[in-house]
Amino acid sequence: MELLSIKKLDLTGKKVFIRCDFNVPMDEFGNISDDRRIRSALSTINYCLDQECAVILASHFGRPRGKVDEKYSLIPVARRIQHLLKRDVKMAKDVIGKDALAKASSLKPSEVLLLENLRFEEDETKNDKEFSKKLASLAEFYINDAFGVSHRAHSSVEGITHFFDNNHKAAGFLLQKEITFFSKLINNPVRPFAAIIGGSKVSGKLEALMNLLPKVDKIFIGGGMAFTFLKKMGYNIGASLVEDDLLEEAGHIMDKAKKLGVKFYLPVDVIAADKFSEDAVSKIVTTQEIPNAWMGLDIGPATVRLYREGLADVQTVLWNGPMGVYEMEKFARGSSKIANFVADSYATTIVGGGDTADLVQRVGVDDEMSFISTGGGASLELLEGKILPGVEPLIIQEED
Ligand code: AMP
């Protein structure tokens, strides 16, 4: 799959609209706590500035649900971009209102403008045609560099592409890099290839699991989703997270793994707690002995040892989803042990998913991973074998 390349566009001195993903985590004081997504967009922005483009940046941030809400303003993001680019960044007071239109039309070559949060407009998530057209009217070229949101058919991601021909739109460097990395991973992984899948629910990762089965050699399950599998196998899982409506699906996944010869690993012990809280009473128990009314909130030490053994010979590791409730120190140990082990291995290690990226950063091993994807949902949909709605219009078709 080849994408329209930004390098093929005749951008010199032109006005360019770049859809970025600046949906960054903030702390309780409104400070950006991890600017990876902003830093990841710099290659494309700098490339355009080197071509003396007038650069219009647009992104969503949080879920303001179509209403202006200061809490979700992109002003802190504008400051951070300004700092990283070491040049002035103008901030529009709205998305497509008077201020944005005036600032966009008077924007000069080599200047940068950031529009306000796209999701202050309810039409953005509706992929409204008129709204897409208005966004498109701001610039002569459209670049999508927002991998993290390319699985959404929203105006700034999908609708807008219909207003530019193939000589006026392209994938940015980040989008290109993510798509290339995941295509290679799916189609041509160095074996043995293992997937570590955790997180809260089976439901969110069901299709990805099904799609991964024929491709991987081993699967290691952790997090809350493990208990649906364990329950299906007949274990008493106490009050652990479970999706009863997916028990049958869980059974299918395990049967399919068996048929395909995929080694399917489940926790053999857990950290069980009497409540979902940092100050819970907790103890290590085997999965056979989870007390009634207690819940498993992390994988236990025997599971860590087992998973290390199983992972020792793998050449490629894909990790999506934490092994436990890593946000609470008490239940972060399993995730952090696995993170350290994966980081130390010589395998190609790919981390997908906001939580897992956050986790490896907290553990301090983010630099040791081969690739950290900026998109959790988007990378899962790629793994499910889907073509993302924001990527499809940028694929070079045969007849082109
Ligand atoms: P997801 O968004 O599905 O990747 O899930 C990530 C979330 O799963 C994190 O916020 C974890 O706290 C949560 N999680 C991981 N393990 C468990 C568990 N055993 N029980 C409940 N929640 C969990």
Short mmCIF file of C-alpha atoms and ligand atoms in Angstrom, two decimals:
data_model
loop_
_atom_site.label_atom_id
_atom_site.label_comp_id
_atom_site.label_asym_id
_atom_site.label_seq_id
_atom_site.Cartn_x
_atom_site.Cartn_y
_atom_site.Cartn_z
CA MET A 1 0.00 0.00 0.00
CA GLU A 2 1.61 3.21 -1.15
CA LEU A 3 0.46 6.57 0.17
CA LEU A 4 0.50 9.96 -1.53
CA SER A 5 3.77 11.43 -0.36
CA ILE A 6 4.28 14.92 0.97
CA LYS A 7 7.61 14.95 -0.88
CA LYS A 8 5.86 14.77 -4.24
CA LEU A 9 3.83 17.93 -3.61
CA ASP A 10 4.88 21.28 -5.02
CA LEU A 11 4.59 23.11 -1.73
CA THR A 12 6.97 26.03 -2.11
CA GLY A 13 5.47 29.15 -0.56
CA LYS A 14 1.98 27.61 -0.46
CA LYS A 15 -0.67 27.53 2.26
CA VAL A 16 -0.89 24.08 3.85
CA PHE A 17 -3.44 22.62 6.24
CA ILE A 18 -1.87 19.95 8.45
CA ARG A 19 -4.19 17.73 10.51
CA CYS A 20 -2.17 16.74 13.57
CA ASP A 21 -2.95 14.74 16.67
CA PHE A 22 -2.20 17.05 19.57
CA ASN A 23 -4.48 15.15 21.94
CA VAL A 24 -1.83 15.10 24.66
CA PRO A 25 -2.18 14.15 28.33
CA MET A 26 -2.32 17.04 30.80
CA ASP A 27 -1.80 17.01 34.56
CA GLU A 28 -4.21 18.50 37.09
CA PHE A 29 -2.55 21.92 36.71
CA GLY A 30 -3.15 22.04 32.95
CA ASN A 31 0.48 21.29 32.06
CA ILE A 32 1.24 18.95 29.17
CA SER A 33 2.66 15.86 30.86
CA ASP A 34 3.78 14.04 27.71
CA ASP A 35 4.42 15.93 24.47
CA ARG A 36 5.42 12.89 22.38
CA ARG A 37 2.54 13.48 19.98
CA ILE A 38 3.56 17.10 19.41
CA ARG A 39 7.22 16.19 18.94
CA SER A 40 6.20 13.45 16.51
CA ALA A 41 4.52 16.03 14.26
CA LEU A 42 7.58 18.27 14.01
CA SER A 43 9.15 16.55 10.97
CA THR A 44 6.16 17.35 8.79
CA ILE A 45 5.77 20.88 10.16
CA ASN A 46 9.46 21.66 9.72
CA TYR A 47 9.47 20.20 6.23
CA CYS A 48 6.65 22.56 5.25
CA LEU A 49 8.38 25.52 6.91
CA ASP A 50 11.57 24.67 5.01
CA GLN A 51 9.48 25.03 1.84
CA GLU A 52 8.40 28.45 3.13
CA CYS A 53 4.79 27.35 3.46
CA ALA A 54 2.18 29.20 5.47
CA VAL A 55 1.29 26.42 7.89
CA ILE A 56 -2.19 25.97 9.37
CA LEU A 57 -2.28 23.34 12.11
CA ALA A 58 -5.47 21.69 13.34
CA SER A 59 -6.18 19.10 16.00
CA HIS A 60 -8.79 17.87 18.43
CA PHE A 61 -8.15 17.74 22.15
CA GLY A 62 -10.24 15.76 24.65
CA ARG A 63 -13.98 15.40 24.26
CA PRO A 64 -15.64 18.82 24.46
CA ARG A 65 -18.62 17.31 22.55
CA GLY A 66 -19.22 20.11 20.07
CA LYS A 67 -19.15 22.95 22.60
CA VAL A 68 -16.56 25.59 23.39
CA ASP A 69 -14.99 24.63 26.71
CA GLU A 70 -11.90 26.50 27.91
CA LYS A 71 -10.69 23.35 29.63
CA TYR A 72 -10.08 21.87 26.19
CA SER A 73 -8.50 24.91 24.57
CA LEU A 74 -5.39 24.27 22.49
CA ILE A 75 -3.63 27.35 23.90
CA PRO A 76 -1.16 25.26 26.00
CA VAL A 77 -0.42 23.21 22.89
CA ALA A 78 0.30 26.38 20.88
CA ARG A 79 2.80 27.41 23.57
CA ARG A 80 4.52 24.05 23.44
CA ILE A 81 4.73 24.06 19.63
CA GLN A 82 6.15 27.58 19.77
CA HIS A 83 8.77 26.39 22.23
CA LEU A 84 9.66 23.31 20.17
CA LEU A 85 9.72 25.11 16.81
CA LYS A 86 11.50 28.12 18.31
CA ARG A 87 9.26 30.42 16.32
CA ASP A 88 6.08 32.37 16.82
CA VAL A 89 2.81 30.41 16.60
CA LYS A 90 -0.42 32.35 16.11
CA MET A 91 -3.49 30.99 17.83
CA ALA A 92 -6.97 31.32 16.34
CA LYS A 93 -9.80 31.96 18.81
CA ASP A 94 -12.10 29.59 16.91
CA VAL A 95 -12.04 26.78 14.37
CA ILE A 96 -13.78 28.21 11.37
CA GLY A 97 -15.19 31.46 12.76
CA LYS A 98 -14.27 35.07 11.99
CA ASP A 99 -10.96 34.98 13.82
CA ALA A 100 -9.71 31.75 12.20
CA LEU A 101 -10.77 32.91 8.73
CA ALA A 102 -9.07 36.28 9.12
CA LYS A 103 -5.87 34.83 10.54
CA ALA A 104 -5.73 32.03 7.97
CA SER A 105 -6.24 34.35 5.03
CA SER A 106 -3.60 36.83 6.18
CA LEU A 107 -1.09 34.10 7.09
CA LYS A 108 2.21 34.70 5.32
CA PRO A 109 4.80 32.18 4.08
CA SER A 110 6.86 30.68 6.94
CA GLU A 111 4.22 31.64 9.50
CA VAL A 112 2.35 29.12 11.67
CA LEU A 113 -1.27 29.28 12.80
CA LEU A 114 -3.00 26.82 15.13
CA LEU A 115 -6.79 26.60 14.94
CA GLU A 116 -8.80 26.07 18.13
CA ASN A 117 -9.90 22.57 19.10
CA LEU A 118 -11.69 21.04 16.10
CA ARG A 119 -14.17 19.35 18.42
CA PHE A 120 -15.50 22.70 19.62
CA GLU A 121 -17.55 22.30 16.42
CA GLU A 122 -20.07 19.45 16.57
CA ASP A 123 -19.88 19.04 12.79
CA GLU A 124 -16.31 17.76 13.04
CA THR A 125 -17.22 14.32 14.40
CA LYS A 126 -20.29 14.17 12.12
CA ASN A 127 -18.03 14.40 9.09
CA ASP A 128 -20.32 17.18 7.89
CA LYS A 129 -19.74 18.05 4.25
CA GLU A 130 -20.19 21.82 4.59
CA PHE A 131 -17.84 21.93 7.55
CA SER A 132 -15.26 19.83 5.70
CA LYS A 133 -15.53 22.24 2.76
CA LYS A 134 -14.99 25.26 5.01
CA LEU A 135 -11.90 23.67 6.54
CA ALA A 136 -10.60 22.83 3.07
CA SER A 137 -11.14 26.42 1.91
CA LEU A 138 -8.47 27.62 4.37
CA ALA A 139 -5.53 26.18 2.42
CA GLU A 140 -4.25 25.02 -0.95
CA PHE A 141 -2.85 21.71 0.29
CA TYR A 142 -3.98 19.12 2.82
CA ILE A 143 -1.66 16.90 4.84
CA ASN A 144 -2.85 14.23 7.25
CA ASP A 145 -0.29 13.55 9.97
CA ALA A 146 -2.80 12.51 12.64
CA PHE A 147 -2.34 8.76 12.79
CA GLY A 148 -4.01 8.58 16.22
CA VAL A 149 -7.33 9.71 14.77
CA SER A 150 -7.15 8.26 11.26
CA HIS A 151 -9.53 5.45 12.22
CA ARG A 152 -12.25 8.08 12.60
CA ALA A 153 -14.25 9.34 9.63
CA HIS A 154 -14.30 12.92 10.84
CA SER A 155 -14.36 16.13 8.78
CA SER A 156 -10.72 17.10 9.26
CA VAL A 157 -9.57 13.53 8.62
CA GLU A 158 -11.86 12.12 5.94
CA GLY A 159 -14.42 14.67 4.67
CA ILE A 160 -11.80 17.29 3.90
CA THR A 161 -9.82 14.98 1.59
CA HIS A 162 -12.60 15.11 -1.01
CA PHE A 163 -11.86 18.78 -1.66
CA PHE A 164 -8.27 18.21 -2.76
CA ASP A 165 -7.04 16.26 -5.79
CA ASN A 166 -4.09 13.89 -5.59
CA ASN A 167 -1.62 16.66 -6.38
CA HIS A 168 -2.84 18.65 -3.40
CA LYS A 169 -3.04 16.14 -0.55
CA ALA A 170 -0.72 13.64 1.08
CA ALA A 171 0.23 11.71 4.19
CA GLY A 172 2.65 13.44 6.53
CA PHE A 173 5.86 11.77 7.68
CA LEU A 174 4.38 10.47 10.94
CA LEU A 175 1.33 8.91 9.29
CA GLN A 176 3.56 7.38 6.65
CA LYS A 177 5.93 5.98 9.27
CA GLU A 178 3.14 4.41 11.37
CA ILE A 179 1.43 2.81 8.35
CA THR A 180 4.72 1.45 6.98
CA PHE A 181 5.69 0.05 10.37
CA PHE A 182 2.40 -1.72 11.01
CA SER A 183 2.11 -3.08 7.44
CA LYS A 184 5.56 -4.59 7.79
CA LEU A 185 4.66 -5.98 11.18
CA ILE A 186 1.51 -7.63 9.93
CA ASN A 187 2.83 -8.89 6.61
CA ASN A 188 6.41 -9.73 7.31
CA PRO A 189 7.33 -10.07 10.99
CA VAL A 190 10.62 -11.63 12.06
CA ARG A 191 9.67 -14.82 13.93
CA PRO A 192 8.92 -15.94 16.55
CA PHE A 193 6.37 -13.13 16.76
CA ALA A 194 4.58 -12.61 20.09
CA ALA A 195 1.68 -10.34 21.01
CA ILE A 196 1.22 -9.23 24.59
CA ILE A 197 -2.36 -8.14 24.95
CA GLY A 198 -3.73 -6.63 28.13
CA GLY A 199 -5.99 -3.82 29.26
CA SER A 200 -9.44 -3.82 30.67
CA LYS A 201 -11.73 -5.53 28.23
CA VAL A 202 -11.81 -8.32 25.70
CA SER A 203 -14.51 -6.42 23.80
CA GLY A 204 -12.18 -3.60 22.73
CA LYS A 205 -9.60 -6.01 21.40
CA LEU A 206 -11.67 -8.93 20.23
CA GLU A 207 -11.32 -8.33 16.50
CA ALA A 208 -7.65 -7.50 16.86
CA LEU A 209 -7.09 -10.75 18.75
CA MET A 210 -8.92 -12.76 16.08
CA ASN A 211 -6.97 -11.07 13.33
CA LEU A 212 -3.65 -11.50 15.07
CA LEU A 213 -4.08 -15.22 15.70
CA PRO A 214 -3.10 -16.40 12.21
CA LYS A 215 -0.10 -14.06 12.25
CA VAL A 216 1.55 -14.56 15.62
CA ASP A 217 3.35 -17.53 17.18
CA LYS A 218 2.49 -16.72 20.79
CA ILE A 219 -0.06 -14.61 22.66
CA PHE A 220 0.34 -13.50 26.27
CA ILE A 221 -2.84 -12.27 27.92
CA GLY A 222 -2.84 -9.92 30.91
CA GLY A 223 -4.97 -7.22 32.49
CA GLY A 224 -8.67 -7.39 33.19
CA MET A 225 -9.38 -9.19 29.95
CA ALA A 226 -7.61 -12.33 31.22
CA PHE A 227 -10.50 -13.11 33.56
CA THR A 228 -13.04 -13.64 30.80
CA PHE A 229 -10.73 -16.33 29.41
CA LEU A 230 -10.07 -17.79 32.86
CA LYS A 231 -13.78 -17.91 33.66
CA LYS A 232 -14.43 -19.67 30.36
CA MET A 233 -11.87 -22.26 31.43
CA GLY A 234 -13.86 -22.87 34.58
CA TYR A 235 -11.86 -20.93 37.16
CA ASN A 236 -13.55 -19.06 39.99
CA ILE A 237 -12.46 -15.49 39.30
CA GLY A 238 -14.16 -13.89 42.31
CA ALA A 239 -15.17 -10.29 41.66
CA SER A 240 -12.59 -9.73 38.91
CA LEU A 241 -13.55 -7.82 35.78
CA VAL A 242 -15.42 -10.11 33.41
CA GLU A 243 -17.51 -9.84 30.27
CA ASP A 244 -20.01 -12.65 30.60
CA ASP A 245 -21.48 -11.97 27.17
CA LEU A 246 -18.10 -12.70 25.63
CA LEU A 247 -17.40 -16.03 27.29
CA GLU A 248 -18.29 -17.90 24.14
CA GLU A 249 -16.08 -15.62 22.01
CA ALA A 250 -13.25 -16.18 24.46
CA GLY A 251 -13.71 -19.91 23.96
CA HIS A 252 -13.56 -19.47 20.17
CA ILE A 253 -10.34 -17.50 20.45
CA MET A 254 -8.71 -20.23 22.56
CA ASP A 255 -9.96 -22.97 20.19
CA LYS A 256 -8.69 -21.08 17.18
CA ALA A 257 -5.31 -20.59 18.85
CA LYS A 258 -5.12 -24.33 19.48
CA LYS A 259 -6.03 -25.16 15.87
CA LEU A 260 -3.45 -22.74 14.52
CA GLY A 261 -0.75 -23.94 16.89
CA VAL A 262 -0.46 -20.52 18.51
CA LYS A 263 0.87 -20.72 22.06
CA PHE A 264 -1.78 -19.03 24.18
CA TYR A 265 -0.60 -17.91 27.62
CA LEU A 266 -2.89 -16.93 30.49
CA PRO A 267 -1.89 -15.76 34.00
CA VAL A 268 -1.18 -18.55 36.48
CA ASP A 269 -1.33 -16.22 39.48
CA VAL A 270 -2.62 -12.74 40.23
CA ILE A 271 -2.45 -9.96 42.78
CA ALA A 272 -5.92 -10.18 44.28
CA ALA A 273 -7.42 -7.25 46.19
CA ASP A 274 -10.50 -6.89 48.36
CA LYS A 275 -11.49 -3.68 46.55
CA PHE A 276 -10.54 -1.57 43.53
CA SER A 277 -8.39 0.88 45.42
CA GLU A 278 -4.79 1.79 46.20
CA ASP A 279 -5.43 1.08 49.89
CA ALA A 280 -7.02 -2.31 49.28
CA VAL A 281 -5.81 -5.38 51.15
CA SER A 282 -4.00 -7.46 48.56
CA LYS A 283 -2.25 -10.81 48.27
CA ILE A 284 -0.68 -13.08 45.72
CA VAL A 285 -2.87 -16.04 44.82
CA THR A 286 -2.84 -18.65 42.07
CA THR A 287 -5.65 -18.30 39.55
CA GLN A 288 -7.15 -21.43 41.11
CA GLU A 289 -7.50 -19.68 44.46
CA ILE A 290 -8.95 -16.22 43.94
CA PRO A 291 -11.17 -15.65 47.00
CA ASN A 292 -14.84 -14.91 46.40
CA ALA A 293 -15.51 -11.15 46.30
CA TRP A 294 -11.81 -10.43 45.66
CA MET A 295 -10.59 -9.17 42.31
CA GLY A 296 -7.41 -9.78 40.35
CA LEU A 297 -5.79 -6.43 39.62
CA ASP A 298 -2.36 -7.45 38.35
CA ILE A 299 -0.51 -10.53 37.15
CA GLY A 300 1.46 -12.27 39.88
CA PRO A 301 5.18 -13.12 40.16
CA ALA A 302 4.81 -16.67 38.81
CA THR A 303 3.09 -15.30 35.71
CA VAL A 304 5.89 -12.76 35.27
CA ARG A 305 8.41 -15.63 35.37
CA LEU A 306 6.31 -17.73 33.00
CA TYR A 307 5.89 -14.88 30.51
CA ARG A 308 9.60 -14.10 30.64
CA GLU A 309 10.35 -17.74 29.79
CA GLY A 310 7.87 -17.68 26.94
CA LEU A 311 9.16 -14.37 25.62
CA ALA A 312 12.84 -15.29 25.85
CA ASP A 313 13.20 -16.53 22.26
CA VAL A 314 10.89 -14.14 20.43
CA GLN A 315 12.22 -11.79 17.75
CA THR A 316 9.23 -9.48 17.46
CA VAL A 317 6.98 -8.29 20.26
CA LEU A 318 3.81 -6.32 19.86
CA TRP A 319 2.44 -4.98 23.12
CA ASN A 320 -0.98 -3.45 23.54
CA GLY A 321 -2.57 -3.05 26.96
CA PRO A 322 -1.18 -3.10 30.52
CA MET A 323 -0.92 -6.28 32.60
CA GLY A 324 -2.73 -4.74 35.56
CA VAL A 325 -4.11 -1.52 37.00
CA TYR A 326 -0.74 0.15 36.49
CA GLU A 327 -2.08 3.58 37.50
CA MET A 328 -2.04 2.32 41.12
CA GLU A 329 1.46 1.59 42.35
CA LYS A 330 0.32 -1.50 44.17
CA PHE A 331 -0.84 -3.12 40.94
CA ALA A 332 1.83 -1.79 38.58
CA ARG A 333 4.52 -4.34 39.31
CA GLY A 334 3.52 -6.95 36.71
CA SER A 335 3.38 -4.35 33.93
CA SER A 336 6.64 -2.80 35.00
CA LYS A 337 8.47 -6.18 35.18
CA ILE A 338 7.24 -7.12 31.72
CA ALA A 339 8.14 -3.64 30.42
CA ASN A 340 11.69 -3.98 31.71
CA PHE A 341 12.05 -7.47 30.28
CA VAL A 342 10.73 -6.48 26.85
CA ALA A 343 12.92 -3.37 26.85
CA ASP A 344 16.03 -5.41 27.63
CA SER A 345 15.38 -7.99 24.92
CA TYR A 346 17.00 -7.87 21.50
CA ALA A 347 13.63 -8.31 19.82
CA THR A 348 11.93 -5.63 17.77
CA THR A 349 9.47 -4.17 20.24
CA ILE A 350 6.37 -2.30 19.19
CA VAL A 351 4.17 -0.57 21.71
CA GLY A 352 0.68 0.40 20.64
CA GLY A 353 -2.00 2.08 22.70
CA GLY A 354 -2.03 5.22 24.78
CA ASP A 355 -2.02 3.34 28.08
CA THR A 356 0.88 1.11 27.15
CA ALA A 357 2.87 4.07 25.83
CA ASP A 358 2.15 5.91 29.08
CA LEU A 359 3.17 2.83 31.05
CA VAL A 360 6.55 2.34 29.37
CA GLN A 361 7.25 6.02 29.86
CA ARG A 362 6.43 5.82 33.57
CA VAL A 363 8.71 2.81 33.89
CA GLY A 364 11.37 4.83 32.05
CA VAL A 365 12.01 2.34 29.25
CA ASP A 366 10.31 4.21 26.39
CA ASP A 367 13.66 4.89 24.72
CA GLU A 368 14.48 1.18 24.69
CA MET A 369 11.44 0.24 22.60
CA SER A 370 11.87 -0.01 18.83
CA PHE A 371 8.65 1.82 18.05
CA ILE A 372 5.95 3.49 20.09
CA SER A 373 2.83 4.15 18.11
CA THR A 374 1.02 7.46 18.64
CA GLY A 375 -2.33 5.76 18.07
CA GLY A 376 -3.91 3.10 20.25
CA GLY A 377 -7.29 2.65 18.55
CA ALA A 378 -5.85 3.31 15.10
CA SER A 379 -3.09 0.73 15.49
CA LEU A 380 -5.61 -1.86 16.71
CA GLU A 381 -7.80 -1.27 13.66
CA LEU A 382 -4.76 -1.71 11.43
CA LEU A 383 -4.05 -4.98 13.21
CA GLU A 384 -7.65 -5.99 12.58
CA GLY A 385 -6.79 -5.70 8.91
CA LYS A 386 -8.92 -2.61 8.31
CA ILE A 387 -8.07 0.26 6.01
CA LEU A 388 -8.45 3.42 8.06
CA PRO A 389 -10.96 6.00 6.74
CA GLY A 390 -8.39 8.79 7.02
CA VAL A 391 -5.79 6.78 5.15
CA GLU A 392 -7.92 5.38 2.34
CA PRO A 393 -8.22 8.67 0.40
CA LEU A 394 -4.42 8.97 0.49
CA ILE A 395 -3.68 5.57 -1.02
CA ILE A 396 -2.22 5.69 -4.52
CA GLN A 397 -4.61 3.65 -6.66
CA GLU A 398 -3.25 1.46 -9.49
CA GLU A 399 -4.47 3.72 -12.30
CA ASP A 400 -2.76 6.81 -10.79
P1 AMP B 1 -7.61 -0.58 27.72
O1 AMP B 1 -8.06 0.83 27.53
O2 AMP B 1 -8.63 -1.61 27.39
O3 AMP B 1 -6.25 -0.86 27.11
O4 AMP B 1 -7.41 -0.76 29.29
C1 AMP B 1 -6.47 -0.07 30.04
C2 AMP B 1 -6.94 -0.05 31.44
O5 AMP B 1 -7.10 -1.37 31.90
C3 AMP B 1 -6.00 0.61 32.40
O6 AMP B 1 -6.56 1.81 32.82
C4 AMP B 1 -5.88 -0.40 33.56
O7 AMP B 1 -6.03 0.21 34.81
C5 AMP B 1 -7.03 -1.34 33.29
N1 AMP B 1 -6.79 -2.68 33.84
C6 AMP B 1 -5.70 -3.45 33.65
N2 AMP B 1 -5.81 -4.59 34.36
C7 AMP B 1 -6.98 -4.56 35.01
C8 AMP B 1 -7.64 -5.45 35.90
N3 AMP B 1 -7.09 -6.62 36.24
N4 AMP B 1 -8.85 -5.10 36.38
C9 AMP B 1 -9.39 -3.91 36.03
N5 AMP B 1 -8.82 -3.01 35.18
C10 AMP B 1 -7.63 -3.34 34.68
#
